XYZ file of C-alpha atoms in Angstrom:
546
model
C 77.252 99.679 25.817
C 77.157 97.624 22.600
C 75.427 94.403 23.675
C 75.587 92.736 20.258
C 79.381 92.935 20.034
C 82.077 90.829 21.664
C 85.828 90.895 21.172
C 88.613 88.370 21.619
C 90.845 89.752 24.396
C 90.467 93.486 23.638
C 93.324 95.730 24.784
C 92.362 99.306 23.852
C 89.413 101.444 22.792
C 89.137 104.856 21.121
C 86.476 106.871 19.388
C 87.616 108.055 15.969
C 86.123 110.658 13.621
C 83.118 109.587 11.639
C 81.075 108.215 14.531
C 83.080 105.034 14.908
C 84.934 103.167 17.637
C 88.393 101.619 17.284
C 89.207 98.384 19.171
C 92.447 96.415 19.309
C 92.695 92.731 20.160
C 95.854 91.279 21.611
C 95.972 88.605 18.901
C 96.854 91.080 16.150
C 93.484 92.400 14.896
C 92.152 95.964 14.895
C 88.440 96.611 14.292
C 86.129 99.566 13.878
C 82.381 99.655 14.333
C 79.588 102.208 14.196
C 79.031 103.927 17.531
C 75.409 102.831 17.879
C 73.950 100.814 20.742
C 72.280 98.346 18.379
C 75.314 97.775 16.139
C 76.219 94.134 15.542
C 78.837 94.458 12.806
C 82.550 95.112 13.230
C 84.886 95.737 10.311
C 88.524 94.695 10.144
C 90.756 97.757 9.926
C 94.161 96.090 10.162
C 95.758 92.707 10.851
C 99.325 92.308 12.082
C 100.021 88.551 11.978
C 101.882 86.977 14.924
C 101.778 90.261 16.858
C 100.486 91.230 20.284
C 98.756 94.578 19.941
C 98.820 96.794 23.018
C 97.250 100.022 21.807
C 96.207 102.010 18.756
C 95.242 105.623 18.297
C 94.663 108.016 15.413
C 96.270 111.345 14.623
C 94.410 114.462 15.867
C 94.022 115.413 12.174
C 92.926 111.907 11.170
C 90.153 113.132 8.888
C 92.746 114.962 6.814
C 95.742 112.618 6.936
C 94.293 109.173 7.813
C 97.217 108.340 10.100
C 96.883 105.384 12.492
C 99.524 104.675 15.161
C 99.906 101.199 16.645
C 102.083 99.855 19.446
C 102.663 96.110 19.311
C 105.195 93.416 20.125
C 106.333 90.782 17.663
C 108.924 88.223 18.571
C 111.462 89.894 20.822
C 110.799 93.453 19.630
C 108.256 96.140 20.494
C 107.240 98.546 17.736
C 105.498 101.876 17.350
C 104.347 102.112 13.734
C 102.347 104.449 11.524
C 99.844 103.222 8.950
C 97.712 105.041 6.379
C 93.957 104.427 6.556
C 91.755 104.829 3.499
C 88.074 103.845 3.360
C 88.374 102.326 6.866
C 91.140 99.950 5.814
C 94.824 100.300 6.720
C 97.452 99.209 4.226
C 99.626 96.738 6.149
C 102.214 96.678 3.366
C 103.061 100.355 3.923
C 104.010 100.177 7.578
C 106.269 102.985 8.755
C 108.153 101.842 11.867
C 108.938 104.849 14.067
C 110.492 103.240 17.147
C 111.576 99.822 18.358
C 112.925 98.474 21.634
C 113.402 94.955 23.051
C 110.188 93.274 24.159
C 109.901 91.609 27.544
C 107.401 90.773 30.241
C 106.497 94.435 30.730
C 106.041 96.316 27.471
C 103.819 99.266 28.410
C 102.530 100.194 24.980
C 100.058 103.053 25.466
C 99.883 105.811 22.837
C 98.306 109.217 23.460
C 98.589 112.566 21.728
C 99.157 115.447 24.111
C 97.547 118.869 23.927
C 100.889 120.028 22.497
C 100.417 117.770 19.456
C 103.256 115.459 20.492
C 102.867 111.668 20.613
C 103.477 110.218 24.089
C 104.422 106.522 24.342
C 104.731 104.347 27.446
C 107.262 101.515 27.722
C 107.762 98.899 30.428
C 110.974 97.760 32.087
C 111.221 94.829 29.643
C 111.393 92.271 32.452
C 109.219 89.587 33.930
C 107.983 89.649 37.526
C 111.097 88.195 39.140
C 113.574 89.616 39.854
C 112.192 93.175 39.927
C 113.544 95.094 36.932
C 115.728 92.189 35.883
C 117.532 94.359 33.338
C 118.163 97.088 35.964
C 117.145 99.486 33.214
C 114.361 101.757 34.438
C 116.728 104.247 36.141
C 119.097 104.257 33.157
C 118.113 106.938 30.654
C 120.459 105.535 28.010
C 117.692 103.087 27.020
C 113.948 103.267 26.404
C 112.846 100.903 29.194
C 110.372 102.028 31.848
C 109.655 105.407 30.308
C 107.111 107.760 28.863
C 108.511 108.978 25.529
C 107.603 112.165 23.639
C 108.147 112.621 19.903
C 106.961 114.897 17.105
C 105.454 112.698 14.384
C 104.522 115.650 12.166
C 108.126 116.559 11.387
C 111.190 114.844 10.004
C 114.782 115.821 10.733
C 116.498 117.764 7.967
C 119.997 116.560 8.724
C 119.939 113.388 6.673
C 118.668 111.275 9.578
C 116.591 108.216 8.703
C 114.205 108.879 11.588
C 110.569 109.468 10.695
C 110.030 111.787 13.644
C 111.715 114.668 15.415
C 112.694 114.806 19.071
C 111.238 118.037 20.509
C 113.945 120.451 21.568
C 112.369 120.913 25.008
C 112.563 117.230 25.940
C 114.511 117.013 29.213
C 117.495 114.899 28.124
C 118.101 116.230 24.620
C 121.471 117.653 25.550
C 122.567 114.926 27.978
C 125.370 112.708 26.760
C 124.426 109.018 26.264
C 120.778 109.694 27.133
C 117.897 108.804 24.820
C 116.449 112.193 23.838
C 112.954 110.744 23.323
C 112.519 110.236 27.093
C 110.047 112.573 28.803
C 109.811 110.714 32.154
C 111.259 107.457 33.479
C 111.470 105.084 36.463
C 108.299 103.144 35.643
C 107.630 99.395 35.743
C 104.698 98.771 33.420
C 102.568 101.856 32.693
C 100.007 99.918 30.681
C 97.701 102.917 30.222
C 97.931 106.641 30.881
C 95.649 109.599 30.255
C 96.120 113.184 29.031
C 93.918 115.965 30.398
C 92.473 117.710 27.311
C 92.052 120.896 29.333
C 95.349 121.256 31.206
C 97.645 118.852 29.345
C 98.499 117.063 32.608
C 99.363 113.373 32.264
C 98.576 110.641 34.796
C 99.760 107.032 34.482
C 98.711 103.910 36.359
C 101.820 101.788 36.924
C 101.866 98.126 37.924
C 103.920 97.393 41.027
C 105.767 94.290 42.140
C 104.740 92.402 45.307
C 103.202 95.083 47.506
C 102.138 98.342 45.827
C 100.336 99.673 42.758
C 100.991 103.287 41.801
C 99.460 106.314 40.104
C 102.021 108.875 38.921
C 101.694 112.347 37.540
C 104.000 112.329 34.535
C 106.067 115.517 34.307
C 109.026 116.690 32.267
C 112.119 114.809 33.451
C 110.133 113.079 36.181
C 111.728 110.089 37.918
C 108.991 107.773 39.202
C 111.460 105.746 41.250
C 111.292 102.164 39.955
C 113.085 99.899 40.891
C 114.744 101.837 43.716
C 111.251 102.412 45.048
C 108.017 100.452 44.800
C 105.557 103.234 45.462
C 106.882 104.951 48.587
C 108.743 101.866 49.862
C 112.438 101.253 49.239
C 112.961 98.149 47.113
C 116.400 98.082 45.427
C 118.531 100.650 47.186
C 121.698 99.407 45.425
C 120.490 100.653 42.023
C 122.095 103.884 40.836
C 119.551 106.675 40.708
C 118.811 108.402 37.419
C 119.718 112.035 36.708
C 116.681 113.606 38.422
C 115.147 113.329 41.917
C 112.599 110.617 42.630
C 109.003 111.839 42.775
C 106.602 109.771 44.890
C 103.319 108.602 43.375
C 100.265 110.786 43.817
C 98.336 107.696 44.884
C 99.417 104.196 45.855
C 97.349 101.076 46.501
C 98.439 98.214 48.714
C 97.948 94.788 47.163
C 95.163 94.198 49.658
C 93.002 96.410 47.415
C 94.594 96.362 43.945
C 96.891 94.126 41.955
C 97.147 95.477 38.410
C 96.060 99.101 37.954
C 94.867 100.271 34.542
C 94.812 103.961 33.646
C 92.058 105.783 31.805
C 91.186 109.341 30.771
C 91.088 112.539 32.749
C 87.370 112.955 32.303
C 86.102 116.193 30.812
C 82.745 115.057 29.454
C 79.355 116.593 30.161
C 77.477 113.372 30.866
C 79.063 112.859 34.300
C 79.769 116.439 35.435
C 80.655 115.373 38.982
C 83.723 113.625 37.530
C 85.035 116.689 35.714
C 88.833 116.755 35.958
C 89.008 113.256 37.489
C 91.609 110.695 36.424
C 89.665 107.472 35.937
C 91.468 104.203 36.539
C 90.682 100.644 37.600
C 92.177 97.282 38.445
C 92.446 94.316 36.089
C 92.259 91.732 38.889
C 89.643 93.134 41.284
C 87.510 95.075 38.780
C 87.322 98.130 41.027
C 87.173 101.571 39.381
C 88.444 104.708 41.143
C 88.619 108.431 40.526
C 91.545 110.694 41.467
C 91.114 114.473 41.345
C 93.537 117.297 42.055
C 92.582 119.564 44.942
C 95.526 121.852 44.354
C 99.292 121.582 44.372
C 100.259 118.001 45.332
C 96.867 117.386 46.954
C 94.346 114.883 45.618
C 90.960 113.505 46.590
C 90.284 109.850 45.893
C 86.957 108.067 45.401
C 85.881 104.489 44.769
C 83.389 104.768 41.920
C 82.227 101.166 41.515
C 83.224 97.555 42.162
C 82.772 95.301 39.140
C 83.613 91.760 38.096
C 85.217 92.969 34.871
C 88.785 92.232 33.809
C 89.528 95.842 32.936
C 92.156 96.532 30.263
C 91.160 99.983 28.989
C 88.913 103.014 29.352
C 87.788 105.597 26.816
C 85.879 108.859 26.903
C 83.344 109.223 24.101
C 82.538 112.423 22.243
C 79.102 112.539 23.872
C 80.626 112.353 27.359
C 80.358 108.570 27.727
C 82.848 106.810 29.984
C 83.556 103.397 28.478
C 85.194 100.405 30.190
C 86.724 97.447 28.309
C 86.483 93.913 29.714
C 89.280 91.595 28.596
C 88.292 87.950 29.025
C 85.253 87.690 31.316
C 82.810 88.874 28.642
C 84.986 90.582 26.011
C 82.487 93.438 25.887
C 82.428 97.213 26.310
C 80.552 98.819 29.189
C 79.524 102.354 30.054
C 79.891 103.813 33.524
C 76.617 105.435 34.613
C 75.214 106.865 37.852
C 73.669 104.112 39.913
C 69.915 103.824 40.331
C 70.201 101.016 42.906
C 69.170 102.106 46.412
C 71.747 101.789 49.181
C 70.549 98.987 51.453
C 73.874 98.424 53.185
C 72.448 99.496 56.553
C 70.284 96.356 56.502
C 73.176 93.997 55.820
C 73.626 91.281 58.496
C 76.538 92.455 60.666
C 76.616 89.245 62.707
C 76.913 85.701 61.442
C 73.865 84.809 63.521
C 71.839 87.310 61.466
C 72.585 85.625 58.134
C 70.212 82.701 58.670
C 72.934 80.216 57.723
C 73.138 78.633 61.194
C 70.506 77.778 63.763
C 73.301 77.963 66.342
C 76.536 79.817 65.668
C 77.876 78.714 69.061
C 77.744 75.065 67.969
C 77.893 75.752 64.213
C 74.635 73.896 63.570
C 73.682 74.730 59.975
C 70.161 75.789 59.088
C 68.034 73.415 56.999
C 69.270 73.430 53.411
C 72.829 74.440 54.356
C 74.752 71.332 53.299
C 78.304 70.374 54.386
C 80.990 69.280 51.940
C 84.754 68.669 51.831
C 87.402 69.206 49.175
C 90.215 66.919 48.081
C 93.017 69.482 48.212
C 92.699 72.269 50.746
C 94.534 75.539 50.756
C 97.537 75.555 53.088
C 96.508 77.591 56.138
C 99.426 77.327 58.594
C 97.745 75.067 61.123
C 94.210 76.408 60.759
C 91.393 73.984 59.962
C 88.261 74.505 57.910
C 84.663 73.352 57.568
C 82.605 74.038 54.452
C 78.922 74.336 53.595
C 76.887 75.260 50.533
C 73.329 76.612 50.371
C 71.133 76.884 47.290
C 67.849 78.797 47.697
C 64.466 77.344 46.830
C 64.337 74.382 44.496
C 67.344 75.384 42.422
C 70.562 73.418 42.051
C 74.122 73.978 40.857
C 75.080 72.674 37.415
C 78.651 71.383 37.467
C 80.447 71.056 34.152
C 83.395 68.688 33.840
C 84.157 69.633 30.222
C 85.845 72.937 31.014
C 82.700 75.036 30.802
C 81.776 77.306 33.669
C 79.432 75.974 36.335
C 75.989 77.540 36.669
C 74.678 78.785 40.010
C 71.163 79.891 41.019
C 70.961 83.472 42.224
C 71.395 83.538 45.990
C 73.829 80.600 46.182
C 76.080 80.815 49.259
C 79.381 79.095 50.049
C 80.591 79.101 53.646
C 84.082 78.304 54.940
C 84.619 78.342 58.697
C 88.239 78.744 59.840
C 89.390 77.630 63.293
C 92.534 76.724 65.191
C 93.211 73.891 67.646
C 95.781 75.002 70.181
C 96.279 75.580 73.873
C 98.635 73.139 75.564
C 97.432 69.894 77.198
C 93.771 70.798 76.948
C 93.165 71.362 73.253
C 90.582 73.998 72.361
C 88.930 74.696 69.004
C 89.301 78.445 68.671
C 87.136 80.030 65.905
C 88.918 82.670 63.809
C 86.656 83.691 60.931
C 83.780 82.513 58.778
C 84.166 83.348 55.095
C 81.213 83.678 52.749
C 80.803 83.866 48.972
C 77.327 85.087 48.018
C 76.026 85.032 44.437
C 73.725 88.033 44.198
C 72.300 89.538 41.024
C 74.891 87.817 38.827
C 77.862 88.866 40.980
C 79.959 87.017 43.573
C 80.447 89.006 46.785
C 82.974 87.938 49.447
C 82.545 88.600 53.180
C 84.436 87.655 56.335
C 82.878 87.385 59.803
C 85.549 87.703 62.466
C 85.074 85.762 65.702
C 85.729 87.739 68.870
C 86.952 85.320 71.519
C 87.432 86.535 75.106
C 90.960 86.141 76.420
C 91.539 83.069 78.611
C 87.978 82.898 80.063
C 86.336 80.720 77.443
C 83.082 80.408 79.336
C 82.140 83.879 78.128
C 80.014 84.263 74.963
C 81.655 83.865 71.583
C 80.363 86.186 68.849
C 81.214 86.915 65.221
C 80.921 90.254 63.424
C 81.412 91.354 59.841
C 84.940 92.438 58.962
C 84.792 95.662 56.938
C 88.386 96.833 56.823
C 90.509 93.695 56.669
C 94.088 93.784 55.421
C 95.509 93.460 58.906
C 96.471 90.765 61.427
C 93.680 90.387 63.969
C 94.317 88.770 67.387
C 92.332 85.554 67.517
C 92.869 84.549 71.132
C 95.126 84.563 74.170
C 95.816 81.432 76.194
C 98.167 79.946 78.759
C 100.104 76.865 77.707
C 100.950 73.837 79.862
C 103.876 75.755 81.371
C 101.742 78.681 82.460
C 103.108 81.010 79.773
C 100.730 83.453 78.108
C 100.602 82.941 74.353
C 98.703 84.578 71.515
C 97.814 83.763 67.932
C 97.047 86.207 65.138
C 95.429 85.788 61.761
C 95.412 88.082 58.741
C 91.784 88.709 57.818
C 91.439 89.451 54.125
C 89.771 92.609 52.929
C 87.196 92.256 50.152
C 89.704 93.141 47.427
C 92.136 90.539 48.759
C 89.433 87.902 48.396
C 89.033 88.986 44.779
C 92.710 88.360 44.075
C 91.720 84.683 43.771
C 87.930 84.784 43.484
C 87.764 86.740 40.218
C 86.647 86.287 36.646
C 89.986 84.887 35.506
C 89.842 82.067 38.043
C 86.116 81.462 37.698
C 85.152 82.938 41.119
C 84.351 79.632 42.866
C 87.551 77.629 43.314
C 86.821 74.597 45.512
C 83.341 73.506 44.464
C 84.186 71.689 41.237
C 84.071 68.013 40.203
C 87.702 67.023 40.830
C 87.653 68.597 44.279
C 84.302 67.054 45.235
C 84.852 63.551 43.823
C 85.850 61.881 47.094
C 84.542 60.190 50.199
C 83.955 62.526 53.123
C 83.200 62.597 56.830
C 80.972 65.610 57.145
C 79.935 67.373 60.339
C 78.192 66.232 62.455
C 79.772 62.861 61.631
C 77.928 62.063 58.385
C 79.881 59.567 56.281
C 79.513 60.081 52.525
C 81.278 57.270 50.585
C 80.686 59.233 47.375
C 80.353 62.934 48.066
C 79.031 63.770 44.591
C 76.174 61.287 45.149
C 75.591 62.812 48.592
C 75.338 66.339 47.137
C 73.032 65.044 44.382
C 70.765 63.392 46.968
C 70.646 66.665 48.900
C 69.596 68.386 45.641
C 72.560 70.754 45.737
C 73.778 69.600 42.303
């Protein structure tokens, strides 16, 4: 959206009055810049040394009062603070700390003003990944962990209190003994971002799960989102005492086969993408996928995958002109706009069989086509008895540039990596049973993963062996049946990864291609069909792959 601007690990984005954008960086800096496509200048608004900034937003009456609100962690404490902005500069010496709570692995940190004028604040459970909710705090409303808070920042108590805000009288736990009155909803793990519907006032939060599920919750008054008793709809820690209100299940949950760190955005109400009106926009930091969730009525929602990207998404923002912005954290550090696609759908022409890809002249014997070059790696992934063969193909006269100095490798468009997975098993007479053939294809600047699943007839191995594209994945697929040396029927299964599962490892953070790098390739190798390469890097250079 702003191609001349890059940021160092940006964490939030907002449009502020005056035709400017507001960006926070995790390292402690907050910038503004003119909302113009060609802009190349960003101005420092505020620096908070030694802090990790999670989010910043401005008051709805910012033009009149110049109030900036920032959520950040410093040392072992999380803060929500108010600053005064004058002439696009915030005075860091006049910080007004509104709230603090202990910082931990999950800090939440999103700030949004509701349609009621109240400031809503998300907090995490203050724990690292293991054990889940290590403080056992998210069901305990006597603390601020794992909550969405609601406070009135336009008022101050008149009873001599030192607080710089007022707790609204209609907050759910105002009159409950030993409860924090600021709590609006609780039972969350790490609601990194949430959105407020400017039309209805409804709030939706994307909450990071533990080992299996990612969740989207509708945040309601007194709502208990279940963590850590529940992870999504699955029971996790049944021994934890439930909070004072019933557990509400998420309105949408994602298995970790398709998401790993969900990031909430706005409930879109812009005019530029009218088909998304009323849709909660959210994405995934690991896989880069962006989804839309829309209410169809009471407790009924429709769900749509909007786009798959390679971005490391940390934030969304809706612009005043109806733009839908997406923030990339560390792949490019840039801001993108979500637009209707103009690319034709050619998926019907995609090769559904491995034999249609052109990578092998014979899939039965795995004879690679000319230019498809074998290689081996020094340290293979543990695969529970399965074996692998690897090939690489570079189109035309191009070659891969490997960089040993920490810089990213460079790949010609159309580069393909192939990993064939097979199992040797079957009693006295060993058989090589093909399971799947995995492919990474570099197309139009994007790495796309595919898995071709081999269908092997049970017991009668003289029948044809074929391989077809796996579209669903995320399930154990029977690989073969056989009789062992004692005449007993046996079977083997293999979990075939869905596309999003592949992206858990093959993503921007890891550099997409994991095995084809100098340390892994710097070895001798015996390559099929029996080629001995005393120095594999020399072999790949001679084959003009690198």
